[in-house]
Amino acid sequence: MDTAKYITSERFIHDELMRRAAAVVDTLPRLWKRDGRISPSIFIWPASTIRTDDAGNHDGLIVGFLPEDGSDRAAFIRSALSKTKPYAILVVEADSNRVSALFETHHGTRAWTMPIKQHGDARVLGDMQVSDDKECLGMLWRKDPGRS
């Protein structure tokens, strides 16, 4: 694809938002080192201006925390997406074994995973693994079962 077509394509928007998501993911090791945990979070890039509850407009990144109380996170995410009509989302979570971040648009996904390792009395993050179009939330993109 030539440069002019790429810059005006939706793929360009996807790639730029993926770079922004990667910048968020790059902060996770520092947050882990500082806090010893990662709060489950969602980052939403709306496709258009959002009308706020106070009758204002918002057209930038929306950041929120996911419920930690055992609530249905998928329902929470679906509700947030129905209100924001996003172009892209990034969900950051941690369990007892790993920290993960999953970026999703209609054009594909990228997953970052860092294992949590025990070193003496400290829990540290291992090397980051990155995969494209293998994992998904299934909210904006679904893996084509015909692909290998």
PDB file of C-alpha atoms in Angstrom:
ATOM      1  CA  MET A   1       0.000   0.000   0.000  1.00  0.00           C
ATOM      2  CA  ASP A   2       1.461   3.361  -0.901  1.00  0.00           C
ATOM      3  CA  THR A   3       2.064   5.930   1.838  1.00  0.00           C
ATOM      4  CA  ALA A   4      -0.821   8.260   0.960  1.00  0.00           C
ATOM      5  CA  LYS A   5      -3.367   5.430   0.944  1.00  0.00           C
ATOM      6  CA  TYR A   6      -1.973   4.010   4.190  1.00  0.00           C
ATOM      7  CA  ILE A   7      -2.100   7.360   6.033  1.00  0.00           C
ATOM      8  CA  THR A   8      -5.762   7.792   5.098  1.00  0.00           C
ATOM      9  CA  SER A   9      -6.721   4.185   5.875  1.00  0.00           C
ATOM     10  CA  GLU A  10      -8.357   2.645   8.913  1.00  0.00           C
ATOM     11  CA  ARG A  11      -5.284   0.421   9.203  1.00  0.00           C
ATOM     12  CA  PHE A  12      -3.244   3.561   9.946  1.00  0.00           C
ATOM     13  CA  ILE A  13      -5.648   4.449  12.768  1.00  0.00           C
ATOM     14  CA  HIS A  14      -5.384   0.877  14.122  1.00  0.00           C
ATOM     15  CA  ASP A  15      -1.581   0.985  14.024  1.00  0.00           C
ATOM     16  CA  GLU A  16      -1.436   4.396  15.715  1.00  0.00           C
ATOM     17  CA  LEU A  17      -3.782   3.312  18.493  1.00  0.00           C
ATOM     18  CA  MET A  18      -1.738   0.134  18.935  1.00  0.00           C
ATOM     19  CA  ARG A  19       1.347   2.313  19.453  1.00  0.00           C
ATOM     20  CA  ARG A  20      -0.576   4.274  22.097  1.00  0.00           C
ATOM     21  CA  ALA A  21      -1.679   1.031  23.767  1.00  0.00           C
ATOM     22  CA  ALA A  22       1.950  -0.165  23.738  1.00  0.00           C
ATOM     23  CA  ALA A  23       2.944   3.028  25.557  1.00  0.00           C
ATOM     24  CA  VAL A  24       0.420   2.162  28.290  1.00  0.00           C
ATOM     25  CA  VAL A  25       1.717  -1.415  28.451  1.00  0.00           C
ATOM     26  CA  ASP A  26       5.298  -0.149  28.753  1.00  0.00           C
ATOM     27  CA  THR A  27       4.363   1.473  32.093  1.00  0.00           C
ATOM     28  CA  LEU A  28       3.123  -1.808  33.636  1.00  0.00           C
ATOM     29  CA  PRO A  29       6.509  -3.119  34.865  1.00  0.00           C
ATOM     30  CA  ARG A  30       7.170   0.192  36.625  1.00  0.00           C
ATOM     31  CA  LEU A  31       3.709   0.154  38.220  1.00  0.00           C
ATOM     32  CA  TRP A  32       4.204  -3.470  39.290  1.00  0.00           C
ATOM     33  CA  LYS A  33       7.569  -2.632  40.836  1.00  0.00           C
ATOM     34  CA  ARG A  34       6.103   0.370  42.662  1.00  0.00           C
ATOM     35  CA  ASP A  35       2.796  -1.152  43.824  1.00  0.00           C
ATOM     36  CA  GLY A  36       3.286  -4.921  43.660  1.00  0.00           C
ATOM     37  CA  ARG A  37       0.019  -5.208  41.743  1.00  0.00           C
ATOM     38  CA  ILE A  38      -1.816  -4.050  38.653  1.00  0.00           C
ATOM     39  CA  SER A  39      -5.350  -2.749  38.957  1.00  0.00           C
ATOM     40  CA  PRO A  40      -7.699  -4.210  36.338  1.00  0.00           C
ATOM     41  CA  SER A  41      -8.293  -1.365  33.921  1.00  0.00           C
ATOM     42  CA  ILE A  42      -9.906  -0.532  30.626  1.00  0.00           C
ATOM     43  CA  PHE A  43      -8.750   2.073  28.111  1.00  0.00           C
ATOM     44  CA  ILE A  44     -11.242   3.074  25.430  1.00  0.00           C
ATOM     45  CA  TRP A  45     -10.562   5.120  22.293  1.00  0.00           C
ATOM     46  CA  PRO A  46     -14.001   6.285  21.072  1.00  0.00           C
ATOM     47  CA  ALA A  47     -14.592   6.394  17.315  1.00  0.00           C
ATOM     48  CA  SER A  48     -16.479   9.672  17.701  1.00  0.00           C
ATOM     49  CA  THR A  49     -17.254  12.354  20.266  1.00  0.00           C
ATOM     50  CA  ILE A  50     -19.066  11.039  23.342  1.00  0.00           C
ATOM     51  CA  ARG A  51     -21.825  13.005  25.048  1.00  0.00           C
ATOM     52  CA  THR A  52     -21.099  13.046  28.787  1.00  0.00           C
ATOM     53  CA  ASP A  53     -23.646  12.822  31.589  1.00  0.00           C
ATOM     54  CA  ASP A  54     -23.241  16.549  32.252  1.00  0.00           C
ATOM     55  CA  ALA A  55     -24.133  17.400  28.605  1.00  0.00           C
ATOM     56  CA  GLY A  56     -20.505  17.978  27.649  1.00  0.00           C
ATOM     57  CA  ASN A  57     -18.509  16.376  24.891  1.00  0.00           C
ATOM     58  CA  HIS A  58     -15.478  14.104  25.203  1.00  0.00           C
ATOM     59  CA  ASP A  59     -13.399  12.914  22.291  1.00  0.00           C
ATOM     60  CA  GLY A  60     -10.236  11.572  23.907  1.00  0.00           C
ATOM     61  CA  LEU A  61      -9.087   8.463  25.691  1.00  0.00           C
ATOM     62  CA  ILE A  62     -11.414   7.114  28.381  1.00  0.00           C
ATOM     63  CA  VAL A  63      -9.765   5.274  31.274  1.00  0.00           C
ATOM     64  CA  GLY A  64     -11.591   3.281  33.913  1.00  0.00           C
ATOM     65  CA  PHE A  65     -11.141   0.534  36.444  1.00  0.00           C
ATOM     66  CA  LEU A  66     -12.753  -2.862  35.995  1.00  0.00           C
ATOM     67  CA  PRO A  67     -14.671  -4.340  38.918  1.00  0.00           C
ATOM     68  CA  GLU A  68     -12.495  -6.358  41.286  1.00  0.00           C
ATOM     69  CA  ASP A  69     -15.355  -7.729  43.378  1.00  0.00           C
ATOM     70  CA  GLY A  70     -16.142 -10.771  41.249  1.00  0.00           C
ATOM     71  CA  SER A  71     -18.682  -8.899  39.139  1.00  0.00           C
ATOM     72  CA  ASP A  72     -19.114  -9.984  35.552  1.00  0.00           C
ATOM     73  CA  ARG A  73     -16.301  -8.097  33.828  1.00  0.00           C
ATOM     74  CA  ALA A  74     -17.533  -9.078  30.373  1.00  0.00           C
ATOM     75  CA  ALA A  75     -20.908  -7.451  31.099  1.00  0.00           C
ATOM     76  CA  PHE A  76     -19.163  -4.365  32.452  1.00  0.00           C
ATOM     77  CA  ILE A  77     -17.015  -4.117  29.299  1.00  0.00           C
ATOM     78  CA  ARG A  78     -20.015  -4.666  27.000  1.00  0.00           C
ATOM     79  CA  SER A  79     -21.889  -1.891  28.791  1.00  0.00           C
ATOM     80  CA  ALA A  80     -18.925   0.499  28.471  1.00  0.00           C
ATOM     81  CA  LEU A  81     -18.563  -0.325  24.792  1.00  0.00           C
ATOM     82  CA  SER A  82     -22.258   0.210  24.073  1.00  0.00           C
ATOM     83  CA  LYS A  83     -22.005   3.689  25.598  1.00  0.00           C
ATOM     84  CA  THR A  84     -18.755   4.704  23.898  1.00  0.00           C
ATOM     85  CA  LYS A  85     -18.863   3.008  20.478  1.00  0.00           C
ATOM     86  CA  PRO A  86     -15.079   2.573  20.545  1.00  0.00           C
ATOM     87  CA  TYR A  87     -12.604   2.266  17.763  1.00  0.00           C
ATOM     88  CA  ALA A  88     -10.228   0.437  20.095  1.00  0.00           C
ATOM     89  CA  ILE A  89     -10.026  -0.945  23.621  1.00  0.00           C
ATOM     90  CA  LEU A  90      -7.211  -2.090  25.882  1.00  0.00           C
ATOM     91  CA  VAL A  91      -7.940  -4.279  28.887  1.00  0.00           C
ATOM     92  CA  VAL A  92      -5.213  -4.704  31.513  1.00  0.00           C
ATOM     93  CA  GLU A  93      -5.519  -7.423  34.163  1.00  0.00           C
ATOM     94  CA  ALA A  94      -3.432  -9.530  36.495  1.00  0.00           C
ATOM     95  CA  ASP A  95      -4.049 -12.904  38.044  1.00  0.00           C
ATOM     96  CA  SER A  96      -1.805 -14.978  40.316  1.00  0.00           C
ATOM     97  CA  ASN A  97       0.385 -16.094  37.409  1.00  0.00           C
ATOM     98  CA  ARG A  98       0.607 -13.217  34.944  1.00  0.00           C
ATOM     99  CA  VAL A  99      -0.072  -9.643  33.973  1.00  0.00           C
ATOM    100  CA  SER A 100      -1.819  -9.301  30.641  1.00  0.00           C
ATOM    101  CA  ALA A 101      -2.931  -6.520  28.362  1.00  0.00           C
ATOM    102  CA  LEU A 102      -5.210  -7.105  25.391  1.00  0.00           C
ATOM    103  CA  PHE A 103      -5.701  -4.485  22.683  1.00  0.00           C
ATOM    104  CA  GLU A 104      -8.568  -4.952  20.235  1.00  0.00           C
ATOM    105  CA  THR A 105     -10.002  -3.110  17.221  1.00  0.00           C
ATOM    106  CA  HIS A 106     -12.159  -4.310  14.348  1.00  0.00           C
ATOM    107  CA  HIS A 107      -8.889  -4.886  12.481  1.00  0.00           C
ATOM    108  CA  GLY A 108      -7.204  -7.250  14.944  1.00  0.00           C
ATOM    109  CA  THR A 109      -5.656  -7.697  18.355  1.00  0.00           C
ATOM    110  CA  ARG A 110      -2.360  -7.573  20.165  1.00  0.00           C
ATOM    111  CA  ALA A 111      -1.770  -9.310  23.481  1.00  0.00           C
ATOM    112  CA  TRP A 112       1.075  -8.594  25.877  1.00  0.00           C
ATOM    113  CA  THR A 113       1.733 -11.102  28.652  1.00  0.00           C
ATOM    114  CA  MET A 114       4.265 -10.965  31.490  1.00  0.00           C
ATOM    115  CA  PRO A 115       4.564 -13.959  33.806  1.00  0.00           C
ATOM    116  CA  ILE A 116       4.767 -13.265  37.533  1.00  0.00           C
ATOM    117  CA  LYS A 117       7.804 -14.991  39.003  1.00  0.00           C
ATOM    118  CA  GLN A 118       8.787 -15.552  42.603  1.00  0.00           C
ATOM    119  CA  HIS A 119      12.350 -14.398  43.373  1.00  0.00           C
ATOM    120  CA  GLY A 120      13.007 -14.984  47.063  1.00  0.00           C
ATOM    121  CA  ASP A 121      10.385 -12.982  48.902  1.00  0.00           C
ATOM    122  CA  ALA A 122       9.638 -10.746  45.906  1.00  0.00           C
ATOM    123  CA  ARG A 123       7.231 -11.314  43.044  1.00  0.00           C
ATOM    124  CA  VAL A 124       8.628  -9.855  39.815  1.00  0.00           C
ATOM    125  CA  LEU A 125       7.482  -9.697  36.224  1.00  0.00           C
ATOM    126  CA  GLY A 126       9.201 -11.909  33.673  1.00  0.00           C
ATOM    127  CA  ASP A 127       9.936 -11.105  30.048  1.00  0.00           C
ATOM    128  CA  MET A 128       7.065  -9.731  28.012  1.00  0.00           C
ATOM    129  CA  GLN A 129       5.576 -11.947  25.306  1.00  0.00           C
ATOM    130  CA  VAL A 130       3.652 -10.345  22.440  1.00  0.00           C
ATOM    131  CA  SER A 131       1.218 -12.014  20.064  1.00  0.00           C
ATOM    132  CA  ASP A 132      -1.004 -10.653  17.311  1.00  0.00           C
ATOM    133  CA  ASP A 133      -4.489 -11.896  16.433  1.00  0.00           C
ATOM    134  CA  LYS A 134      -4.295 -14.959  18.691  1.00  0.00           C
ATOM    135  CA  GLU A 135      -6.249 -13.822  21.762  1.00  0.00           C
ATOM    136  CA  CYS A 136      -9.320 -11.634  21.763  1.00  0.00           C
ATOM    137  CA  LEU A 137     -12.063 -10.323  23.982  1.00  0.00           C
ATOM    138  CA  GLY A 138     -14.486 -10.908  21.129  1.00  0.00           C
ATOM    139  CA  MET A 139     -16.022  -7.485  21.642  1.00  0.00           C
ATOM    140  CA  LEU A 140     -14.688  -5.778  18.497  1.00  0.00           C
ATOM    141  CA  TRP A 141     -12.814  -8.580  16.682  1.00  0.00           C
ATOM    142  CA  ARG A 142     -13.102 -12.332  16.475  1.00  0.00           C
ATOM    143  CA  LYS A 143     -10.509 -14.720  15.187  1.00  0.00           C
ATOM    144  CA  ASP A 144     -11.515 -16.208  11.849  1.00  0.00           C
ATOM    145  CA  PRO A 145     -11.790 -19.941  12.534  1.00  0.00           C
ATOM    146  CA  GLY A 146     -10.606 -20.575   8.956  1.00  0.00           C
ATOM    147  CA  ARG A 147      -7.189 -19.062   9.694  1.00  0.00           C
ATOM    148  CA  SER A 148      -4.395 -21.151  11.114  1.00  0.00           C
TER     149      SER A 148
END
